[in-house]
Amino acid sequence: MTAIDIGGTWTRVRSGDTLTRFPSEPDYGRQLRALIAAVPAGTSAIGVSFGGRVTPAGAVRVALNLRGYEGRPLAADLSDALGVPVRVAHDATCGLLGECAAGALRGFERCGYLTLSTGVGAALRLGTVHLTTEAGHQLIAGNERPCDCGQIGCLQTLTGGSALHRRLGRPLEDVDDPHFWRAYASSLALGVANFALNAGLEAVALGGAIALRRPALWPPLRESLAELLTYQRVTVVPAELGEEAPLLGAALLPGLPEAAILH
């Protein structure tokens, strides 16, 4: 069994105890060749966590950070090349699966996962069903920034790494201004609160590099959430599995019934 995580910036391939990591290729053909080379012989099945929307058959529908993949039959191409079954799901759905199975969301029937990295992905669990949502593209009042998706005012323009890198002229890991991070926490809290309230969630886990590598984000985030969530309290915690959550979720995909994932 091999698990693959294709993000907007990095791709990781795990088989047993071996982890291979390389930059995600914008060119679909080159990425496909790199994946085929990274999967070891003897693999029985492949689960893929992908940073974009996919069809139930594993074709790429929307990939704002990997436009060259759109319309490509990723699952079929990998399966044909390697001769094994391949199942693909959105990376947020895979992160959710991982956290529900072995992380911060164990025991919750109504919960969500939000990943903050190159973009903003989200997925929620309602009982036995796991589905991708567009929480990163919810519209925030007063926000007039254009998003890569074509809308004006998406949460992702305020909290996504790629959008903020373009606006600031430097990556977020180089930004230490506490005023910036307080404003970031306020925007994120509004998005998390809307995400949780709309689906009646009991808990939300935040994953991705931005949420997990900046501990100073959490105090102002929790303060903002406490001010907003007066109607229904929601447990909001860091993803316990960290960046391993999407890989673990991808590893679970081949064994899940089709009805467990809504794309």
Short mmCIF file of N, CA, C and O in Angstrom, two decimals, residues 40-153:
data_model
loop_
_atom_site.label_atom_id
_atom_site.label_comp_id
_atom_site.label_asym_id
_atom_site.label_seq_id
_atom_site.Cartn_x
_atom_site.Cartn_y
_atom_site.Cartn_z
N PRO A 40 7.17 2.21 -5.20
CA PRO A 40 8.00 1.00 -5.26
C PRO A 40 7.27 -0.18 -5.89
O PRO A 40 6.04 -0.26 -5.87
N ALA A 41 8.03 -1.08 -6.44
CA ALA A 41 7.47 -2.32 -6.98
C ALA A 41 6.81 -3.11 -5.86
O ALA A 41 7.24 -3.07 -4.72
N GLY A 42 5.75 -3.81 -6.20
CA GLY A 42 5.06 -4.62 -5.20
C GLY A 42 3.92 -3.91 -4.49
O GLY A 42 3.22 -4.52 -3.68
N THR A 43 3.70 -2.64 -4.82
CA THR A 43 2.58 -1.91 -4.22
C THR A 43 1.25 -2.55 -4.67
O THR A 43 1.06 -2.83 -5.86
N SER A 44 0.36 -2.76 -3.69
CA SER A 44 -0.91 -3.43 -4.00
C SER A 44 -2.04 -2.46 -4.33
O SER A 44 -2.99 -2.81 -5.03
N ALA A 45 -1.96 -1.24 -3.80
CA ALA A 45 -3.00 -0.23 -4.04
C ALA A 45 -2.40 1.12 -3.69
O ALA A 45 -1.41 1.22 -2.94
N ILE A 46 -3.02 2.18 -4.23
CA ILE A 46 -2.52 3.53 -3.98
C ILE A 46 -3.69 4.43 -3.59
O ILE A 46 -4.73 4.44 -4.24
N GLY A 47 -3.50 5.20 -2.52
CA GLY A 47 -4.44 6.24 -2.13
C GLY A 47 -3.76 7.59 -2.31
O GLY A 47 -2.61 7.76 -1.93
N VAL A 48 -4.46 8.53 -2.93
CA VAL A 48 -3.87 9.83 -3.26
C VAL A 48 -4.66 10.96 -2.61
O VAL A 48 -5.87 11.08 -2.81
N SER A 49 -3.96 11.78 -1.85
CA SER A 49 -4.50 13.04 -1.32
C SER A 49 -4.08 14.13 -2.29
O SER A 49 -2.89 14.33 -2.55
N PHE A 50 -5.08 14.86 -2.84
CA PHE A 50 -4.77 15.84 -3.89
C PHE A 50 -5.28 17.23 -3.50
O PHE A 50 -6.41 17.38 -3.01
N GLY A 51 -4.46 18.25 -3.76
CA GLY A 51 -4.81 19.62 -3.40
C GLY A 51 -5.75 20.27 -4.39
O GLY A 51 -5.40 21.29 -5.01
N GLY A 52 -6.93 19.70 -4.57
CA GLY A 52 -7.94 20.25 -5.47
C GLY A 52 -9.15 19.34 -5.51
O GLY A 52 -9.15 18.26 -4.94
N ARG A 53 -10.19 19.79 -6.21
CA ARG A 53 -11.42 19.00 -6.31
C ARG A 53 -11.26 17.92 -7.37
O ARG A 53 -10.71 18.16 -8.44
N VAL A 54 -11.77 16.73 -7.07
CA VAL A 54 -11.69 15.61 -8.01
C VAL A 54 -13.07 14.99 -8.17
O VAL A 54 -13.97 15.19 -7.35
N THR A 55 -13.24 14.22 -9.23
CA THR A 55 -14.47 13.49 -9.47
C THR A 55 -14.43 12.17 -8.70
O THR A 55 -13.36 11.74 -8.25
N PRO A 56 -15.56 11.47 -8.56
CA PRO A 56 -15.53 10.15 -7.92
C PRO A 56 -14.59 9.17 -8.61
O PRO A 56 -14.05 8.27 -7.97
N ALA A 57 -14.35 9.35 -9.91
CA ALA A 57 -13.44 8.46 -10.64
C ALA A 57 -11.98 8.87 -10.49
O ALA A 57 -11.09 8.20 -11.02
N GLY A 58 -11.73 9.99 -9.80
CA GLY A 58 -10.35 10.41 -9.57
C GLY A 58 -9.76 11.30 -10.64
O GLY A 58 -8.54 11.46 -10.73
N ALA A 59 -10.61 11.93 -11.46
CA ALA A 59 -10.13 12.93 -12.42
C ALA A 59 -10.12 14.30 -11.73
O ALA A 59 -10.96 14.57 -10.87
N VAL A 60 -9.19 15.15 -12.12
CA VAL A 60 -9.07 16.47 -11.48
C VAL A 60 -10.10 17.43 -12.07
O VAL A 60 -10.13 17.66 -13.28
N ARG A 61 -10.94 17.97 -11.20
CA ARG A 61 -11.94 18.95 -11.63
C ARG A 61 -11.39 20.37 -11.54
O ARG A 61 -11.42 21.13 -12.50
N VAL A 62 -10.93 20.76 -10.35
CA VAL A 62 -10.42 22.11 -10.11
C VAL A 62 -9.15 22.01 -9.29
O VAL A 62 -9.11 21.33 -8.26
N ALA A 63 -8.09 22.70 -9.75
CA ALA A 63 -6.83 22.75 -9.00
C ALA A 63 -6.23 24.14 -9.19
O ALA A 63 -5.48 24.39 -10.13
N LEU A 64 -6.60 25.06 -8.32
CA LEU A 64 -6.21 26.46 -8.50
C LEU A 64 -4.71 26.66 -8.47
O LEU A 64 -4.19 27.61 -9.08
N ASN A 65 -3.99 25.79 -7.76
CA ASN A 65 -2.53 25.92 -7.66
C ASN A 65 -1.80 25.00 -8.63
O ASN A 65 -0.57 25.07 -8.73
N LEU A 66 -2.54 24.15 -9.34
CA LEU A 66 -1.94 23.23 -10.32
C LEU A 66 -2.87 23.17 -11.54
O LEU A 66 -3.47 22.15 -11.85
N ARG A 67 -3.00 24.29 -12.23
CA ARG A 67 -3.97 24.43 -13.31
C ARG A 67 -3.75 23.41 -14.43
O ARG A 67 -4.70 22.99 -15.10
N GLY A 68 -2.51 22.99 -14.64
CA GLY A 68 -2.22 22.04 -15.70
C GLY A 68 -2.78 20.65 -15.47
O GLY A 68 -2.75 19.81 -16.37
N TYR A 69 -3.28 20.40 -14.26
CA TYR A 69 -3.84 19.09 -13.94
C TYR A 69 -5.34 19.01 -14.22
O TYR A 69 -5.91 17.92 -14.24
N GLU A 70 -5.98 20.14 -14.40
CA GLU A 70 -7.43 20.17 -14.54
C GLU A 70 -7.88 19.39 -15.77
O GLU A 70 -7.32 19.55 -16.87
N GLY A 71 -8.88 18.53 -15.58
CA GLY A 71 -9.38 17.70 -16.65
C GLY A 71 -8.60 16.41 -16.86
O GLY A 71 -8.99 15.58 -17.68
N ARG A 72 -7.51 16.22 -16.11
CA ARG A 72 -6.68 15.02 -16.29
C ARG A 72 -7.18 13.88 -15.42
O ARG A 72 -7.50 14.08 -14.24
N PRO A 73 -7.21 12.65 -15.96
CA PRO A 73 -7.69 11.48 -15.20
C PRO A 73 -6.57 10.91 -14.32
O PRO A 73 -5.99 9.86 -14.63
N LEU A 74 -6.28 11.56 -13.23
CA LEU A 74 -5.14 11.21 -12.39
C LEU A 74 -5.18 9.76 -11.93
O LEU A 74 -4.19 9.03 -12.05
N ALA A 75 -6.31 9.33 -11.38
CA ALA A 75 -6.40 7.96 -10.88
C ALA A 75 -6.20 6.95 -12.00
O ALA A 75 -5.45 5.98 -11.86
N ALA A 76 -6.86 7.16 -13.13
CA ALA A 76 -6.76 6.23 -14.25
C ALA A 76 -5.34 6.19 -14.81
O ALA A 76 -4.83 5.11 -15.15
N ASP A 77 -4.69 7.34 -14.91
CA ASP A 77 -3.33 7.39 -15.45
C ASP A 77 -2.36 6.63 -14.55
O ASP A 77 -1.51 5.87 -15.04
N LEU A 78 -2.47 6.83 -13.24
CA LEU A 78 -1.59 6.11 -12.32
C LEU A 78 -1.89 4.61 -12.33
O LEU A 78 -0.99 3.78 -12.33
N SER A 79 -3.17 4.28 -12.34
CA SER A 79 -3.57 2.87 -12.33
C SER A 79 -3.09 2.15 -13.59
O SER A 79 -2.56 1.02 -13.53
N ASP A 80 -3.23 2.79 -14.74
CA ASP A 80 -2.80 2.19 -15.99
C ASP A 80 -1.28 1.98 -16.01
O ASP A 80 -0.78 0.97 -16.51
N ALA A 81 -0.55 2.96 -15.48
CA ALA A 81 0.91 2.89 -15.52
C ALA A 81 1.48 1.87 -14.54
O ALA A 81 2.49 1.22 -14.83
N LEU A 82 0.82 1.71 -13.40
CA LEU A 82 1.38 0.87 -12.34
C LEU A 82 0.64 -0.46 -12.16
O LEU A 82 1.11 -1.33 -11.43
N GLY A 83 -0.54 -0.60 -12.80
CA GLY A 83 -1.26 -1.86 -12.74
C GLY A 83 -1.87 -2.18 -11.39
O GLY A 83 -2.04 -3.35 -11.03
N VAL A 84 -2.23 -1.14 -10.62
CA VAL A 84 -2.86 -1.34 -9.31
C VAL A 84 -4.04 -0.38 -9.18
O VAL A 84 -4.09 0.64 -9.86
N PRO A 85 -5.01 -0.70 -8.30
CA PRO A 85 -6.12 0.24 -8.09
C PRO A 85 -5.64 1.52 -7.43
O PRO A 85 -4.77 1.50 -6.56
N VAL A 86 -6.22 2.64 -7.85
CA VAL A 86 -5.86 3.96 -7.33
C VAL A 86 -7.12 4.71 -6.97
O VAL A 86 -8.08 4.74 -7.75
N ARG A 87 -7.14 5.31 -5.79
CA ARG A 87 -8.28 6.13 -5.38
C ARG A 87 -7.78 7.50 -4.94
O ARG A 87 -6.78 7.60 -4.23
N VAL A 88 -8.47 8.55 -5.38
CA VAL A 88 -8.03 9.93 -5.13
C VAL A 88 -9.13 10.69 -4.39
O VAL A 88 -10.33 10.53 -4.69
N ALA A 89 -8.74 11.54 -3.44
CA ALA A 89 -9.68 12.44 -2.77
C ALA A 89 -8.98 13.76 -2.47
O ALA A 89 -7.74 13.84 -2.48
N HIS A 90 -9.75 14.78 -2.21
CA HIS A 90 -9.23 16.10 -1.85
C HIS A 90 -8.35 15.98 -0.61
O HIS A 90 -8.61 15.18 0.28
N ASP A 91 -7.28 16.79 -0.55
CA ASP A 91 -6.35 16.67 0.58
C ASP A 91 -7.01 16.99 1.92
O ASP A 91 -6.65 16.40 2.95
N ALA A 92 -7.98 17.90 1.93
CA ALA A 92 -8.66 18.19 3.20
C ALA A 92 -9.48 17.00 3.66
O ALA A 92 -9.56 16.70 4.86
N THR A 93 -10.12 16.29 2.72
CA THR A 93 -10.87 15.09 3.08
C THR A 93 -9.93 14.03 3.63
O THR A 93 -10.25 13.34 4.61
N CYS A 94 -8.76 13.89 3.03
CA CYS A 94 -7.78 12.93 3.54
C CYS A 94 -7.26 13.33 4.92
O CYS A 94 -7.09 12.48 5.80
N GLY A 95 -7.03 14.62 5.12
CA GLY A 95 -6.63 15.09 6.45
C GLY A 95 -7.69 14.79 7.48
O GLY A 95 -7.40 14.37 8.62
N LEU A 96 -8.95 15.00 7.11
CA LEU A 96 -10.07 14.69 8.00
C LEU A 96 -10.10 13.21 8.34
O LEU A 96 -10.26 12.82 9.51
N LEU A 97 -9.95 12.35 7.33
CA LEU A 97 -9.94 10.91 7.57
C LEU A 97 -8.85 10.52 8.55
O LEU A 97 -9.05 9.72 9.46
N GLY A 98 -7.66 11.09 8.35
CA GLY A 98 -6.55 10.77 9.24
C GLY A 98 -6.81 11.20 10.67
O GLY A 98 -6.58 10.44 11.62
N GLU A 99 -7.30 12.43 10.84
CA GLU A 99 -7.55 12.94 12.19
C GLU A 99 -8.70 12.20 12.88
O GLU A 99 -8.69 12.03 14.09
N CYS A 100 -9.70 11.77 12.11
CA CYS A 100 -10.80 11.00 12.69
C CYS A 100 -10.34 9.61 13.11
O CYS A 100 -10.81 9.05 14.10
N ALA A 101 -9.42 9.03 12.34
CA ALA A 101 -8.97 7.67 12.63
C ALA A 101 -7.98 7.60 13.77
O ALA A 101 -8.05 6.69 14.60
N ALA A 102 -7.08 8.58 13.85
CA ALA A 102 -5.98 8.44 14.81
C ALA A 102 -5.49 9.76 15.38
O ALA A 102 -4.40 9.81 15.94
N GLY A 103 -6.28 10.82 15.26
CA GLY A 103 -5.81 12.13 15.71
C GLY A 103 -6.79 12.87 16.58
O GLY A 103 -7.52 12.28 17.38
N ALA A 104 -6.84 14.18 16.40
CA ALA A 104 -7.59 15.06 17.29
C ALA A 104 -9.10 14.93 17.17
O ALA A 104 -9.83 15.42 18.04
N LEU A 105 -9.61 14.29 16.11
CA LEU A 105 -11.05 14.20 15.89
C LEU A 105 -11.63 12.83 16.21
O LEU A 105 -12.79 12.55 15.87
N ARG A 106 -10.86 11.99 16.86
CA ARG A 106 -11.37 10.67 17.26
C ARG A 106 -12.59 10.84 18.16
O ARG A 106 -12.58 11.63 19.11
N GLY A 107 -13.65 10.09 17.86
CA GLY A 107 -14.84 10.10 18.70
C GLY A 107 -15.90 11.12 18.31
O GLY A 107 -17.00 11.08 18.85
N PHE A 108 -15.59 12.02 17.37
CA PHE A 108 -16.56 13.03 16.96
C PHE A 108 -17.32 12.56 15.71
O PHE A 108 -16.71 12.14 14.73
N GLU A 109 -18.65 12.65 15.75
CA GLU A 109 -19.47 12.27 14.60
C GLU A 109 -19.72 13.44 13.65
O GLU A 109 -19.92 13.24 12.46
N ARG A 110 -19.72 14.66 14.18
CA ARG A 110 -19.91 15.87 13.36
C ARG A 110 -18.68 16.75 13.59
O ARG A 110 -18.56 17.42 14.62
N CYS A 111 -17.75 16.72 12.65
CA CYS A 111 -16.50 17.44 12.84
C CYS A 111 -15.95 17.89 11.49
O CYS A 111 -16.42 17.48 10.43
N GLY A 112 -14.94 18.75 11.54
CA GLY A 112 -14.36 19.28 10.32
C GLY A 112 -12.86 19.42 10.41
O GLY A 112 -12.27 19.41 11.50
N TYR A 113 -12.25 19.55 9.25
CA TYR A 113 -10.80 19.72 9.14
C TYR A 113 -10.55 20.86 8.17
O TYR A 113 -11.13 20.92 7.09
N LEU A 114 -9.71 21.79 8.58
CA LEU A 114 -9.36 22.94 7.74
C LEU A 114 -7.84 22.94 7.59
O LEU A 114 -7.12 22.88 8.60
N THR A 115 -7.36 22.97 6.36
CA THR A 115 -5.91 22.98 6.13
C THR A 115 -5.48 24.34 5.60
O THR A 115 -6.07 24.87 4.66
N LEU A 116 -4.46 24.90 6.24
CA LEU A 116 -3.96 26.23 5.91
C LEU A 116 -2.53 26.10 5.41
O LEU A 116 -1.60 25.95 6.21
N SER A 117 -2.37 26.17 4.11
CA SER A 117 -1.02 26.06 3.55
C SER A 117 -0.96 26.93 2.29
O SER A 117 -1.25 28.12 2.37
N THR A 118 -0.61 26.36 1.14
CA THR A 118 -0.61 27.14 -0.10
C THR A 118 -1.98 27.76 -0.34
O THR A 118 -2.09 28.93 -0.70
N GLY A 119 -3.01 26.98 -0.15
CA GLY A 119 -4.39 27.46 -0.21
C GLY A 119 -5.11 27.10 1.07
O GLY A 119 -4.49 26.79 2.09
N VAL A 120 -6.43 27.16 1.05
CA VAL A 120 -7.25 26.80 2.22
C VAL A 120 -8.23 25.73 1.78
O VAL A 120 -9.09 25.97 0.93
N GLY A 121 -8.09 24.53 2.35
CA GLY A 121 -8.99 23.43 2.04
C GLY A 121 -9.82 23.07 3.25
O GLY A 121 -9.42 23.33 4.39
N ALA A 122 -10.97 22.48 3.03
CA ALA A 122 -11.85 22.13 4.14
C ALA A 122 -12.67 20.90 3.81
O ALA A 122 -13.02 20.65 2.65
N ALA A 123 -12.96 20.12 4.83
CA ALA A 123 -13.82 18.94 4.69
C ALA A 123 -14.53 18.71 6.01
O ALA A 123 -14.04 19.12 7.07
N LEU A 124 -15.68 18.05 5.95
CA LEU A 124 -16.41 17.77 7.18
C LEU A 124 -16.93 16.34 7.19
O LEU A 124 -17.11 15.71 6.15
N ARG A 125 -17.13 15.85 8.40
CA ARG A 125 -17.68 14.51 8.61
C ARG A 125 -19.04 14.64 9.26
O ARG A 125 -19.20 15.31 10.28
N LEU A 126 -20.03 13.97 8.65
CA LEU A 126 -21.37 13.89 9.23
C LEU A 126 -21.70 12.41 9.34
O LEU A 126 -22.07 11.76 8.36
N GLY A 127 -21.51 11.85 10.51
CA GLY A 127 -21.72 10.43 10.70
C GLY A 127 -20.66 9.62 9.98
O GLY A 127 -19.47 9.72 10.28
N THR A 128 -21.06 8.84 8.98
CA THR A 128 -20.12 8.01 8.25
C THR A 128 -19.72 8.61 6.90
O THR A 128 -19.00 7.98 6.13
N VAL A 129 -20.22 9.81 6.62
CA VAL A 129 -19.96 10.45 5.32
C VAL A 129 -18.93 11.57 5.50
O VAL A 129 -19.01 12.38 6.42
N HIS A 130 -17.96 11.63 4.57
CA HIS A 130 -16.92 12.65 4.58
C HIS A 130 -17.00 13.42 3.27
O HIS A 130 -17.01 12.82 2.20
N LEU A 131 -17.07 14.74 3.34
CA LEU A 131 -17.23 15.51 2.12
C LEU A 131 -16.38 16.77 2.12
O LEU A 131 -16.16 17.41 3.15
N THR A 132 -15.90 17.09 0.93
CA THR A 132 -15.14 18.32 0.71
C THR A 132 -16.10 19.50 0.68
O THR A 132 -17.20 19.40 0.13
N THR A 133 -15.67 20.62 1.25
CA THR A 133 -16.47 21.84 1.19
C THR A 133 -15.62 22.95 0.58
O THR A 133 -14.43 22.78 0.36
N GLU A 134 -16.24 24.10 0.34
CA GLU A 134 -15.51 25.25 -0.19
C GLU A 134 -15.41 26.34 0.87
O GLU A 134 -15.60 27.53 0.59
N ALA A 135 -15.10 25.96 2.10
CA ALA A 135 -14.99 26.93 3.19
C ALA A 135 -13.93 27.99 2.89
O ALA A 135 -14.03 29.13 3.35
N GLY A 136 -12.89 27.62 2.15
CA GLY A 136 -11.86 28.60 1.80
C GLY A 136 -12.35 29.66 0.85
O GLY A 136 -11.72 30.72 0.71
N HIS A 137 -13.48 29.40 0.19
CA HIS A 137 -14.03 30.36 -0.76
C HIS A 137 -15.35 30.97 -0.27
O HIS A 137 -16.12 31.50 -1.07
N GLN A 138 -15.58 30.88 1.06
CA GLN A 138 -16.70 31.63 1.62
C GLN A 138 -16.37 33.11 1.52
O GLN A 138 -15.20 33.52 1.58
N LEU A 139 -17.37 33.94 1.33
CA LEU A 139 -17.17 35.37 1.11
C LEU A 139 -17.21 36.12 2.45
O LEU A 139 -18.13 35.94 3.24
N ILE A 140 -16.18 36.92 2.68
CA ILE A 140 -16.05 37.66 3.93
C ILE A 140 -16.43 39.12 3.68
O ILE A 140 -15.84 39.79 2.82
N ALA A 141 -17.40 39.62 4.43
CA ALA A 141 -17.88 40.99 4.26
C ALA A 141 -16.73 41.98 4.45
O ALA A 141 -15.92 41.86 5.36
N GLY A 142 -16.68 42.97 3.56
CA GLY A 142 -15.64 44.00 3.64
C GLY A 142 -14.33 43.63 2.97
O GLY A 142 -13.44 44.47 2.85
N ASN A 143 -14.20 42.39 2.52
CA ASN A 143 -12.98 41.94 1.86
C ASN A 143 -13.12 42.13 0.35
O ASN A 143 -13.98 41.52 -0.27
N GLU A 144 -12.29 42.96 -0.25
CA GLU A 144 -12.41 43.24 -1.68
C GLU A 144 -11.25 42.68 -2.49
O GLU A 144 -11.02 43.09 -3.62
N ARG A 145 -10.54 41.72 -1.92
CA ARG A 145 -9.40 41.15 -2.64
C ARG A 145 -9.87 40.09 -3.64
O ARG A 145 -10.68 39.23 -3.30
N PRO A 146 -9.34 40.13 -4.87
CA PRO A 146 -9.71 39.12 -5.86
C PRO A 146 -9.03 37.78 -5.55
O PRO A 146 -7.87 37.74 -5.14
N CYS A 147 -9.76 36.71 -5.74
CA CYS A 147 -9.25 35.36 -5.49
C CYS A 147 -8.92 34.68 -6.82
O CYS A 147 -9.50 35.02 -7.86
N ASP A 148 -8.03 33.71 -6.78
CA ASP A 148 -7.69 32.94 -7.99
C ASP A 148 -8.91 32.24 -8.58
O ASP A 148 -8.91 31.91 -9.78
N CYS A 149 -9.95 31.99 -7.77
CA CYS A 149 -11.13 31.29 -8.26
C CYS A 149 -12.02 32.19 -9.11
O CYS A 149 -12.94 31.71 -9.76
N GLY A 150 -11.77 33.51 -9.09
CA GLY A 150 -12.59 34.45 -9.85
C GLY A 150 -13.53 35.28 -9.00
O GLY A 150 -14.08 36.27 -9.48
N GLN A 151 -13.74 34.87 -7.75
CA GLN A 151 -14.60 35.64 -6.86
C GLN A 151 -13.82 36.79 -6.22
O GLN A 151 -12.59 36.83 -6.25
N ILE A 152 -14.56 37.70 -5.61
CA ILE A 152 -13.98 38.79 -4.83
C ILE A 152 -14.35 38.56 -3.37
O ILE A 152 -15.53 38.37 -3.05
N GLY A 153 -13.35 38.55 -2.47
CA GLY A 153 -13.64 38.51 -1.05
C GLY A 153 -13.56 37.16 -0.39
O GLY A 153 -14.08 36.99 0.71
#
